[in-house]
PDB file of C-alpha atoms in Angstrom:
ATOM      1  CA  UNK A   1      64.406 133.764 124.689  1.00 74.00           C
ATOM      2  CA  UNK A   2      62.489 135.826 122.166  1.00 87.00           C
ATOM      3  CA  UNK A   3      63.058 135.203 118.455  1.00 92.00           C
ATOM      4  CA  UNK A   4      63.946 138.154 116.239  1.00 96.00           C
ATOM      5  CA  UNK A   5      63.657 138.457 112.470  1.00 97.00           C
ATOM      6  CA  UNK A   6      66.376 140.266 110.506  1.00 97.00           C
ATOM      7  CA  UNK A   7      63.946 143.103 109.879  1.00 96.00           C
ATOM      8  CA  UNK A   8      63.247 143.492 113.609  1.00 97.00           C
ATOM      9  CA  UNK A   9      66.955 143.521 114.439  1.00 97.00           C
ATOM     10  CA  UNK A  10      67.532 146.185 111.814  1.00 97.00           C
ATOM     11  CA  UNK A  11      64.663 148.320 113.146  1.00 97.00           C
ATOM     12  CA  UNK A  12      65.780 148.084 116.772  1.00 97.00           C
ATOM     13  CA  UNK A  13      69.382 148.968 115.912  1.00 97.00           C
ATOM     14  CA  UNK A  14      68.061 151.818 113.741  1.00 96.00           C
ATOM     15  CA  UNK A  15      66.105 153.309 116.653  1.00 96.00           C
ATOM     16  CA  UNK A  16      68.982 152.786 119.092  1.00 96.00           C
ATOM     17  CA  UNK A  17      71.514 154.522 116.828  1.00 95.00           C
ATOM     18  CA  UNK A  18      69.458 157.687 117.098  1.00 94.00           C
ATOM     19  CA  UNK A  19      69.359 157.660 120.887  1.00 92.00           C
ATOM     20  CA  UNK A  20      71.744 160.087 122.594  1.00 90.00           C
ATOM     21  CA  UNK A  21      72.351 158.280 125.895  1.00 86.00           C
ATOM     22  CA  UNK A  22      72.999 161.493 127.887  1.00 84.00           C
ATOM     23  CA  UNK A  23      70.037 163.409 126.559  1.00 86.00           C
ATOM     24  CA  UNK A  24      67.492 160.600 126.739  1.00 90.00           C
ATOM     25  CA  UNK A  25      68.867 159.404 130.071  1.00 89.00           C
ATOM     26  CA  UNK A  26      67.868 162.670 131.769  1.00 87.00           C
ATOM     27  CA  UNK A  27      64.574 163.138 129.999  1.00 91.00           C
ATOM     28  CA  UNK A  28      63.261 159.689 130.785  1.00 92.00           C
ATOM     29  CA  UNK A  29      63.583 160.355 134.521  1.00 92.00           C
ATOM     30  CA  UNK A  30      61.830 163.711 134.117  1.00 92.00           C
ATOM     31  CA  UNK A  31      58.875 161.979 132.491  1.00 94.00           C
ATOM     32  CA  UNK A  32      58.810 159.087 134.953  1.00 94.00           C
ATOM     33  CA  UNK A  33      58.997 161.270 138.076  1.00 95.00           C
ATOM     34  CA  UNK A  34      56.513 163.904 136.855  1.00 94.00           C
ATOM     35  CA  UNK A  35      53.945 161.580 135.293  1.00 93.00           C
ATOM     36  CA  UNK A  36      54.229 158.812 137.945  1.00 92.00           C
ATOM     37  CA  UNK A  37      55.223 160.788 141.051  1.00 90.00           C
ATOM     38  CA  UNK A  38      55.073 157.781 143.410  1.00 89.00           C
ATOM     39  CA  UNK A  39      58.348 156.653 141.823  1.00 92.00           C
ATOM     40  CA  UNK A  40      60.132 159.280 143.884  1.00 91.00           C
ATOM     41  CA  UNK A  41      59.936 156.906 146.857  1.00 90.00           C
ATOM     42  CA  UNK A  42      62.962 155.128 145.373  1.00 92.00           C
ATOM     43  CA  UNK A  43      65.004 158.310 145.240  1.00 93.00           C
ATOM     44  CA  UNK A  44      65.058 159.495 148.836  1.00 92.00           C
ATOM     45  CA  UNK A  45      68.783 160.206 148.728  1.00 94.00           C
ATOM     46  CA  UNK A  46      68.772 161.996 145.387  1.00 95.00           C
ATOM     47  CA  UNK A  47      68.001 165.514 146.621  1.00 94.00           C
ATOM     48  CA  UNK A  48      65.666 167.797 144.675  1.00 94.00           C
ATOM     49  CA  UNK A  49      63.677 165.761 142.150  1.00 93.00           C
ATOM     50  CA  UNK A  50      60.363 167.561 142.344  1.00 89.00           C
ATOM     51  CA  UNK A  51      60.247 169.769 139.259  1.00 88.00           C
ATOM     52  CA  UNK A  52      61.368 169.164 135.680  1.00 87.00           C
ATOM     53  CA  UNK A  53      64.064 171.835 136.073  1.00 90.00           C
ATOM     54  CA  UNK A  54      65.462 170.228 139.213  1.00 93.00           C
ATOM     55  CA  UNK A  55      65.298 166.740 137.660  1.00 92.00           C
ATOM     56  CA  UNK A  56      67.169 167.809 134.526  1.00 89.00           C
ATOM     57  CA  UNK A  57      69.929 169.408 136.630  1.00 92.00           C
ATOM     58  CA  UNK A  58      70.231 166.551 139.105  1.00 94.00           C
ATOM     59  CA  UNK A  59      73.621 164.856 138.660  1.00 94.00           C
ATOM     60  CA  UNK A  60      72.565 161.640 140.429  1.00 94.00           C
ATOM     61  CA  UNK A  61      69.605 161.201 138.065  1.00 94.00           C
ATOM     62  CA  UNK A  62      71.818 161.959 135.061  1.00 92.00           C
ATOM     63  CA  UNK A  63      74.233 159.279 136.200  1.00 93.00           C
ATOM     64  CA  UNK A  64      71.429 156.785 136.790  1.00 94.00           C
ATOM     65  CA  UNK A  65      69.941 157.591 133.380  1.00 93.00           C
ATOM     66  CA  UNK A  66      73.278 156.606 131.817  1.00 93.00           C
ATOM     67  CA  UNK A  67      73.295 153.377 133.830  1.00 93.00           C
ATOM     68  CA  UNK A  68      69.801 152.440 132.644  1.00 94.00           C
ATOM     69  CA  UNK A  69      70.567 153.196 129.005  1.00 94.00           C
ATOM     70  CA  UNK A  70      73.882 151.356 129.143  1.00 94.00           C
ATOM     71  CA  UNK A  71      71.961 148.326 130.320  1.00 95.00           C
ATOM     72  CA  UNK A  72      69.598 148.795 127.351  1.00 96.00           C
ATOM     73  CA  UNK A  73      72.654 149.037 125.108  1.00 96.00           C
ATOM     74  CA  UNK A  74      73.747 145.636 126.434  1.00 96.00           C
ATOM     75  CA  UNK A  75      70.347 144.247 125.449  1.00 97.00           C
ATOM     76  CA  UNK A  76      70.592 145.754 121.938  1.00 96.00           C
ATOM     77  CA  UNK A  77      74.050 144.206 121.489  1.00 96.00           C
ATOM     78  CA  UNK A  78      72.987 140.797 122.843  1.00 96.00           C
ATOM     79  CA  UNK A  79      69.480 140.423 121.539  1.00 96.00           C
ATOM     80  CA  UNK A  80      69.560 136.639 121.595  1.00 95.00           C
ATOM     81  CA  UNK A  81      70.583 136.108 125.192  1.00 94.00           C
ATOM     82  CA  UNK A  82      70.147 139.236 127.281  1.00 94.00           C
ATOM     83  CA  UNK A  83      67.684 137.533 129.618  1.00 94.00           C
ATOM     84  CA  UNK A  84      70.583 135.610 131.198  1.00 94.00           C
ATOM     85  CA  UNK A  85      72.759 138.733 131.244  1.00 95.00           C
ATOM     86  CA  UNK A  86      69.993 140.640 133.066  1.00 96.00           C
ATOM     87  CA  UNK A  87      69.566 138.052 135.856  1.00 96.00           C
ATOM     88  CA  UNK A  88      71.904 139.809 138.332  1.00 96.00           C
ATOM     89  CA  UNK A  89      70.212 143.174 137.566  1.00 96.00           C
ATOM     90  CA  UNK A  90      66.804 141.653 138.154  1.00 96.00           C
ATOM     91  CA  UNK A  91      67.955 140.072 141.387  1.00 95.00           C
ATOM     92  CA  UNK A  92      69.419 143.396 142.570  1.00 95.00           C
ATOM     93  CA  UNK A  93      66.145 145.245 141.871  1.00 94.00           C
ATOM     94  CA  UNK A  94      64.170 142.515 143.614  1.00 93.00           C
ATOM     95  CA  UNK A  95      66.324 141.900 146.692  1.00 92.00           C
ATOM     96  CA  UNK A  96      68.243 145.094 147.314  1.00 92.00           C
ATOM     97  CA  UNK A  97      66.375 148.034 145.798  1.00 91.00           C
ATOM     98  CA  UNK A  98      62.948 146.376 146.180  1.00 90.00           C
ATOM     99  CA  UNK A  99      61.413 147.993 143.110  1.00 92.00           C
ATOM    100  CA  UNK A 100      57.758 147.253 142.391  1.00 91.00           C
ATOM    101  CA  UNK A 101      58.054 145.484 139.004  1.00 91.00           C
ATOM    102  CA  UNK A 102      55.107 147.459 137.604  1.00 88.00           C
ATOM    103  CA  UNK A 103      57.523 150.352 137.416  1.00 92.00           C
ATOM    104  CA  UNK A 104      59.631 148.575 134.770  1.00 94.00           C
ATOM    105  CA  UNK A 105      56.699 148.792 132.381  1.00 91.00           C
ATOM    106  CA  UNK A 106      56.101 152.464 133.235  1.00 91.00           C
ATOM    107  CA  UNK A 107      59.753 153.316 132.673  1.00 94.00           C
ATOM    108  CA  UNK A 108      59.663 151.439 129.352  1.00 94.00           C
ATOM    109  CA  UNK A 109      56.680 153.577 128.311  1.00 93.00           C
ATOM    110  CA  UNK A 110      58.507 156.763 129.284  1.00 95.00           C
ATOM    111  CA  UNK A 111      61.467 155.640 127.196  1.00 95.00           C
ATOM    112  CA  UNK A 112      59.197 155.046 124.192  1.00 95.00           C
ATOM    113  CA  UNK A 113      57.434 158.401 124.595  1.00 96.00           C
ATOM    114  CA  UNK A 114      60.782 160.208 124.905  1.00 95.00           C
ATOM    115  CA  UNK A 115      61.922 158.494 121.710  1.00 95.00           C
ATOM    116  CA  UNK A 116      58.602 159.373 120.000  1.00 96.00           C
ATOM    117  CA  UNK A 117      59.204 163.059 120.770  1.00 96.00           C
ATOM    118  CA  UNK A 118      62.694 162.847 119.256  1.00 94.00           C
ATOM    119  CA  UNK A 119      62.114 160.601 116.270  1.00 95.00           C
ATOM    120  CA  UNK A 120      58.590 161.881 115.488  1.00 94.00           C
ATOM    121  CA  UNK A 121      57.307 160.475 112.176  1.00 92.00           C
ATOM    122  CA  UNK A 122      60.213 158.028 112.035  1.00 94.00           C
ATOM    123  CA  UNK A 123      58.631 156.118 114.888  1.00 95.00           C
ATOM    124  CA  UNK A 124      55.990 154.799 112.482  1.00 94.00           C
ATOM    125  CA  UNK A 125      53.556 152.003 113.498  1.00 94.00           C
ATOM    126  CA  UNK A 126      55.878 149.199 112.358  1.00 94.00           C
ATOM    127  CA  UNK A 127      58.852 150.688 114.190  1.00 96.00           C
ATOM    128  CA  UNK A 128      56.738 151.319 117.303  1.00 95.00           C
ATOM    129  CA  UNK A 129      55.505 147.711 117.287  1.00 94.00           C
ATOM    130  CA  UNK A 130      59.040 146.305 116.955  1.00 96.00           C
ATOM    131  CA  UNK A 131      60.547 148.659 119.526  1.00 97.00           C
ATOM    132  CA  UNK A 132      57.770 147.777 122.011  1.00 95.00           C
ATOM    133  CA  UNK A 133      58.370 144.055 121.414  1.00 95.00           C
ATOM    134  CA  UNK A 134      62.008 144.654 122.332  1.00 97.00           C
ATOM    135  CA  UNK A 135      61.182 146.669 125.464  1.00 97.00           C
ATOM    136  CA  UNK A 136      58.639 144.025 126.538  1.00 95.00           C
ATOM    137  CA  UNK A 137      61.431 141.454 126.372  1.00 96.00           C
ATOM    138  CA  UNK A 138      63.631 143.762 128.458  1.00 97.00           C
ATOM    139  CA  UNK A 139      60.851 144.238 131.034  1.00 96.00           C
ATOM    140  CA  UNK A 140      60.387 140.462 131.160  1.00 95.00           C
ATOM    141  CA  UNK A 141      64.124 140.019 131.730  1.00 96.00           C
ATOM    142  CA  UNK A 142      63.960 142.546 134.584  1.00 96.00           C
ATOM    143  CA  UNK A 143      61.053 140.559 136.069  1.00 95.00           C
ATOM    144  CA  UNK A 144      62.820 137.209 135.726  1.00 95.00           C
ATOM    145  CA  UNK A 145      64.243 136.964 139.262  1.00 94.00           C
ATOM    146  CA  UNK A 146      61.104 138.180 140.998  1.00 92.00           C
ATOM    147  CA  UNK A 147      59.265 135.429 142.797  1.00 82.00           C
TER     148      UNK A 147
ATOM    149  CA  UNK B   1      34.799 164.615 141.045  1.00 71.00           C
ATOM    150  CA  UNK B   2      38.120 165.034 139.285  1.00 86.00           C
ATOM    151  CA  UNK B   3      39.900 168.323 139.949  1.00 92.00           C
ATOM    152  CA  UNK B   4      41.845 169.983 137.153  1.00 96.00           C
ATOM    153  CA  UNK B   5      44.521 172.602 137.738  1.00 96.00           C
ATOM    154  CA  UNK B   6      44.613 175.632 135.436  1.00 96.00           C
ATOM    155  CA  UNK B   7      47.785 174.241 133.902  1.00 96.00           C
ATOM    156  CA  UNK B   8      46.125 170.891 133.186  1.00 96.00           C
ATOM    157  CA  UNK B   9      43.055 172.469 131.571  1.00 96.00           C
ATOM    158  CA  UNK B  10      45.208 174.738 129.444  1.00 97.00           C
ATOM    159  CA  UNK B  11      47.610 171.947 128.430  1.00 97.00           C
ATOM    160  CA  UNK B  12      44.813 169.571 127.421  1.00 97.00           C
ATOM    161  CA  UNK B  13      42.881 172.251 125.505  1.00 96.00           C
ATOM    162  CA  UNK B  14      46.125 173.244 123.810  1.00 96.00           C
ATOM    163  CA  UNK B  15      46.863 169.709 122.623  1.00 96.00           C
ATOM    164  CA  UNK B  16      43.405 169.283 121.124  1.00 95.00           C
ATOM    165  CA  UNK B  17      43.517 172.704 119.483  1.00 95.00           C
ATOM    166  CA  UNK B  18      46.761 171.783 117.711  1.00 92.00           C
ATOM    167  CA  UNK B  19      45.965 168.309 116.386  1.00 92.00           C
ATOM    168  CA  UNK B  20      44.142 167.428 113.186  1.00 92.00           C
ATOM    169  CA  UNK B  21      41.441 165.058 114.462  1.00 92.00           C
ATOM    170  CA  UNK B  22      41.211 163.106 111.193  1.00 92.00           C
ATOM    171  CA  UNK B  23      44.950 162.540 110.910  1.00 93.00           C
ATOM    172  CA  UNK B  24      45.540 161.794 114.580  1.00 94.00           C
ATOM    173  CA  UNK B  25      42.425 159.627 114.995  1.00 94.00           C
ATOM    174  CA  UNK B  26      43.366 157.454 112.037  1.00 94.00           C
ATOM    175  CA  UNK B  27      47.039 157.282 113.053  1.00 94.00           C
ATOM    176  CA  UNK B  28      46.313 156.319 116.664  1.00 94.00           C
ATOM    177  CA  UNK B  29      43.680 153.728 115.834  1.00 93.00           C
ATOM    178  CA  UNK B  30      45.839 152.195 113.070  1.00 94.00           C
ATOM    179  CA  UNK B  31      48.740 151.878 115.482  1.00 94.00           C
ATOM    180  CA  UNK B  32      46.496 150.169 117.997  1.00 91.00           C
ATOM    181  CA  UNK B  33      45.474 147.525 115.428  1.00 92.00           C
ATOM    182  CA  UNK B  34      49.093 147.068 114.296  1.00 93.00           C
ATOM    183  CA  UNK B  35      50.883 147.089 117.642  1.00 90.00           C
ATOM    184  CA  UNK B  36      48.183 145.114 119.538  1.00 86.00           C
ATOM    185  CA  UNK B  37      46.803 142.839 116.800  1.00 87.00           C
ATOM    186  CA  UNK B  38      44.361 141.009 119.081  1.00 82.00           C
ATOM    187  CA  UNK B  39      42.249 144.204 119.119  1.00 84.00           C
ATOM    188  CA  UNK B  40      41.398 143.427 115.491  1.00 89.00           C
ATOM    189  CA  UNK B  41      38.903 140.857 116.747  1.00 84.00           C
ATOM    190  CA  UNK B  42      36.421 143.666 117.408  1.00 84.00           C
ATOM    191  CA  UNK B  43      36.603 144.880 113.846  1.00 90.00           C
ATOM    192  CA  UNK B  44      35.703 141.786 111.808  1.00 89.00           C
ATOM    193  CA  UNK B  45      33.497 143.869 109.506  1.00 93.00           C
ATOM    194  CA  UNK B  46      36.293 146.282 108.619  1.00 95.00           C
ATOM    195  CA  UNK B  47      37.642 144.277 105.695  1.00 94.00           C
ATOM    196  CA  UNK B  48      41.353 144.106 104.961  1.00 94.00           C
ATOM    197  CA  UNK B  49      43.456 144.388 108.150  1.00 95.00           C
ATOM    198  CA  UNK B  50      46.135 141.912 107.080  1.00 91.00           C
ATOM    199  CA  UNK B  51      49.176 144.151 107.352  1.00 92.00           C
ATOM    200  CA  UNK B  52      50.237 147.634 108.383  1.00 92.00           C
ATOM    201  CA  UNK B  53      49.798 149.056 104.869  1.00 93.00           C
ATOM    202  CA  UNK B  54      46.268 147.666 104.583  1.00 95.00           C
ATOM    203  CA  UNK B  55      45.324 148.986 108.014  1.00 96.00           C
ATOM    204  CA  UNK B  56      46.640 152.517 107.474  1.00 93.00           C
ATOM    205  CA  UNK B  57      44.827 152.822 104.142  1.00 94.00           C
ATOM    206  CA  UNK B  58      41.555 151.205 105.272  1.00 96.00           C
ATOM    207  CA  UNK B  59      38.695 153.766 105.051  1.00 96.00           C
ATOM    208  CA  UNK B  60      36.703 152.112 107.870  1.00 96.00           C
ATOM    209  CA  UNK B  61      39.744 152.446 110.126  1.00 96.00           C
ATOM    210  CA  UNK B  62      39.950 156.140 109.266  1.00 95.00           C
ATOM    211  CA  UNK B  63      36.230 156.593 109.938  1.00 96.00           C
ATOM    212  CA  UNK B  64      36.472 154.866 113.292  1.00 93.00           C
ATOM    213  CA  UNK B  65      39.488 156.982 114.238  1.00 93.00           C
ATOM    214  CA  UNK B  66      37.196 159.997 113.720  1.00 93.00           C
ATOM    215  CA  UNK B  67      34.532 158.441 115.951  1.00 92.00           C
ATOM    216  CA  UNK B  68      37.060 157.973 118.761  1.00 90.00           C
ATOM    217  CA  UNK B  69      38.269 161.567 118.469  1.00 93.00           C
ATOM    218  CA  UNK B  70      34.660 162.854 118.511  1.00 92.00           C
ATOM    219  CA  UNK B  71      34.172 160.920 121.733  1.00 92.00           C
ATOM    220  CA  UNK B  72      37.300 162.487 123.217  1.00 94.00           C
ATOM    221  CA  UNK B  73      36.120 165.919 122.164  1.00 95.00           C
ATOM    222  CA  UNK B  74      32.910 165.372 124.150  1.00 94.00           C
ATOM    223  CA  UNK B  75      35.048 164.679 127.208  1.00 94.00           C
ATOM    224  CA  UNK B  76      37.142 167.767 126.465  1.00 95.00           C
ATOM    225  CA  UNK B  77      34.023 169.947 126.368  1.00 95.00           C
ATOM    226  CA  UNK B  78      32.717 168.486 129.630  1.00 95.00           C
ATOM    227  CA  UNK B  79      35.901 168.068 131.623  1.00 94.00           C
ATOM    228  CA  UNK B  80      34.173 168.606 134.929  1.00 93.00           C
ATOM    229  CA  UNK B  81      31.733 165.758 134.458  1.00 93.00           C
ATOM    230  CA  UNK B  82      33.122 163.230 132.013  1.00 92.00           C
ATOM    231  CA  UNK B  83      31.550 160.385 133.994  1.00 90.00           C
ATOM    232  CA  UNK B  84      27.975 161.547 133.252  1.00 91.00           C
ATOM    233  CA  UNK B  85      28.825 162.582 129.699  1.00 91.00           C
ATOM    234  CA  UNK B  86      30.091 159.049 128.999  1.00 90.00           C
ATOM    235  CA  UNK B  87      27.261 157.085 130.615  1.00 90.00           C
ATOM    236  CA  UNK B  88      25.658 155.993 127.326  1.00 89.00           C
ATOM    237  CA  UNK B  89      29.028 155.309 125.701  1.00 87.00           C
ATOM    238  CA  UNK B  90      29.987 153.059 128.574  1.00 85.00           C
ATOM    239  CA  UNK B  91      26.732 151.112 128.340  1.00 86.00           C
ATOM    240  CA  UNK B  92      27.230 150.777 124.574  1.00 85.00           C
ATOM    241  CA  UNK B  93      30.720 149.315 125.000  1.00 81.00           C
ATOM    242  CA  UNK B  94      29.718 146.902 127.757  1.00 81.00           C
ATOM    243  CA  UNK B  95      26.310 145.702 126.572  1.00 81.00           C
ATOM    244  CA  UNK B  96      26.264 146.018 122.817  1.00 78.00           C
ATOM    245  CA  UNK B  97      29.876 145.851 121.704  1.00 77.00           C
ATOM    246  CA  UNK B  98      31.023 143.696 124.633  1.00 76.00           C
ATOM    247  CA  UNK B  99      34.527 145.076 124.651  1.00 75.00           C
ATOM    248  CA  UNK B 100      36.858 143.632 127.274  1.00 74.00           C
ATOM    249  CA  UNK B 101      37.428 146.674 129.505  1.00 69.00           C
ATOM    250  CA  UNK B 102      41.118 145.779 129.748  1.00 69.00           C
ATOM    251  CA  UNK B 103      41.394 147.203 126.265  1.00 64.00           C
ATOM    252  CA  UNK B 104      40.642 150.695 127.559  1.00 62.00           C
ATOM    253  CA  UNK B 105      43.667 150.638 129.762  1.00 58.00           C
ATOM    254  CA  UNK B 106      45.993 153.539 129.175  1.00 44.00           C
ATOM    255  CA  UNK B 107      48.823 151.096 128.645  1.00 45.00           C
ATOM    256  CA  UNK B 108      47.008 149.452 125.739  1.00 46.00           C
ATOM    257  CA  UNK B 109      44.626 150.379 123.055  1.00 62.00           C
ATOM    258  CA  UNK B 110      44.164 153.607 121.198  1.00 65.00           C
ATOM    259  CA  UNK B 111      44.936 155.828 124.166  1.00 82.00           C
ATOM    260  CA  UNK B 112      48.562 154.805 124.588  1.00 88.00           C
ATOM    261  CA  UNK B 113      48.963 154.881 120.814  1.00 92.00           C
ATOM    262  CA  UNK B 114      47.252 158.277 120.834  1.00 94.00           C
ATOM    263  CA  UNK B 115      49.861 159.471 123.345  1.00 95.00           C
ATOM    264  CA  UNK B 116      52.646 158.244 121.053  1.00 95.00           C
ATOM    265  CA  UNK B 117      51.086 159.995 118.024  1.00 95.00           C
ATOM    266  CA  UNK B 118      50.618 163.264 119.945  1.00 96.00           C
ATOM    267  CA  UNK B 119      54.208 163.011 121.270  1.00 96.00           C
ATOM    268  CA  UNK B 120      55.474 162.529 117.720  1.00 95.00           C
ATOM    269  CA  UNK B 121      53.488 165.537 116.486  1.00 93.00           C
ATOM    270  CA  UNK B 122      54.449 167.870 119.311  1.00 94.00           C
ATOM    271  CA  UNK B 123      58.077 166.838 119.723  1.00 95.00           C
ATOM    272  CA  UNK B 124      59.813 168.788 122.468  1.00 93.00           C
ATOM    273  CA  UNK B 125      56.567 170.648 123.274  1.00 95.00           C
ATOM    274  CA  UNK B 126      55.245 167.387 124.739  1.00 96.00           C
ATOM    275  CA  UNK B 127      57.029 168.085 128.002  1.00 95.00           C
ATOM    276  CA  UNK B 128      56.774 165.802 131.054  1.00 95.00           C
ATOM    277  CA  UNK B 129      54.146 168.130 132.595  1.00 95.00           C
ATOM    278  CA  UNK B 130      52.063 168.178 129.422  1.00 96.00           C
ATOM    279  CA  UNK B 131      52.388 164.385 129.206  1.00 96.00           C
ATOM    280  CA  UNK B 132      51.196 164.129 132.816  1.00 95.00           C
ATOM    281  CA  UNK B 133      48.123 166.293 132.138  1.00 96.00           C
ATOM    282  CA  UNK B 134      47.234 164.399 128.963  1.00 96.00           C
ATOM    283  CA  UNK B 135      47.605 160.988 130.620  1.00 93.00           C
ATOM    284  CA  UNK B 136      45.446 162.162 133.546  1.00 93.00           C
ATOM    285  CA  UNK B 137      42.728 163.219 131.070  1.00 94.00           C
ATOM    286  CA  UNK B 138      42.885 159.840 129.311  1.00 91.00           C
ATOM    287  CA  UNK B 139      42.793 158.029 132.664  1.00 88.00           C
ATOM    288  CA  UNK B 140      39.566 159.863 133.573  1.00 90.00           C
ATOM    289  CA  UNK B 141      38.106 158.954 130.165  1.00 89.00           C
ATOM    290  CA  UNK B 142      39.054 155.289 130.719  1.00 85.00           C
ATOM    291  CA  UNK B 143      37.498 155.250 134.204  1.00 85.00           C
ATOM    292  CA  UNK B 144      34.291 156.770 132.813  1.00 87.00           C
ATOM    293  CA  UNK B 145      34.119 154.185 130.026  1.00 84.00           C
ATOM    294  CA  UNK B 146      34.473 151.393 132.564  1.00 81.00           C
ATOM    295  CA  UNK B 147      31.899 152.894 134.924  1.00 78.00           C
ATOM    296  CA  UNK B 148      28.842 151.064 133.566  1.00 72.00           C
ATOM    297  CA  UNK B 149      30.461 147.623 133.421  1.00 71.00           C
ATOM    298  CA  UNK B 150      29.317 145.278 136.156  1.00 65.00           C
TER     299      UNK B 150
END
């Protein structure tokens, strides 16, 4: 498991405190689906997801956004052992949903860009570096059950 | 050749018209050196890069940020043939500077950091569609820089 300094923990919690789970949850899907449109192959049953307007009004995406960010919340609250906690999630994405693991990295980038738009100058280089270290660990945890 | 929609052209031109090249170039390149410290190996002659404060106040870093932005401006002014415009630049990076082309990847290096800096500057105006157009532009730039590697 990754080692965190006190400073890094403080920075990650500081970023996370400013995240509104509902707001960011919707926006991250808008960015992912518009910028990486092939992702829509995973959302066949979600209805209209083809324009930003439709995405931001889509209740299934809103709900899924909350699910994703709640999982991130779990990681923030368990920074020393979330890899084990994520094993069932990873297994589910590998076996059931069959998500190409490259998409975890893309979603992580969309999360960071969404946060950059909200936090602006507060996401300074040090904060960006720490936040990306955290998301890399999350992406690795999501990859852990892939063979 | 790459096709650009009217929206994409307008969005990309708009971004570049709004940013201060000096500020953004320095900010993006500094972030690259801070967030991906192994990229510092290409800048051994730049002096003090020991910590974030040193990097952000280093005048050679600022100057190189300007060089990168000037390169991007060339691409902006020749959007319909970036590949040809970048031929010499690509040769320079592969033969003289010997940069590992992985470093041009949109997910690494200055271009992802540039996206973060632009997002921070534009805030809500950096919509998903604008992000898509900007990332497409950077992807074309990356492909053109890699073109002369063999």
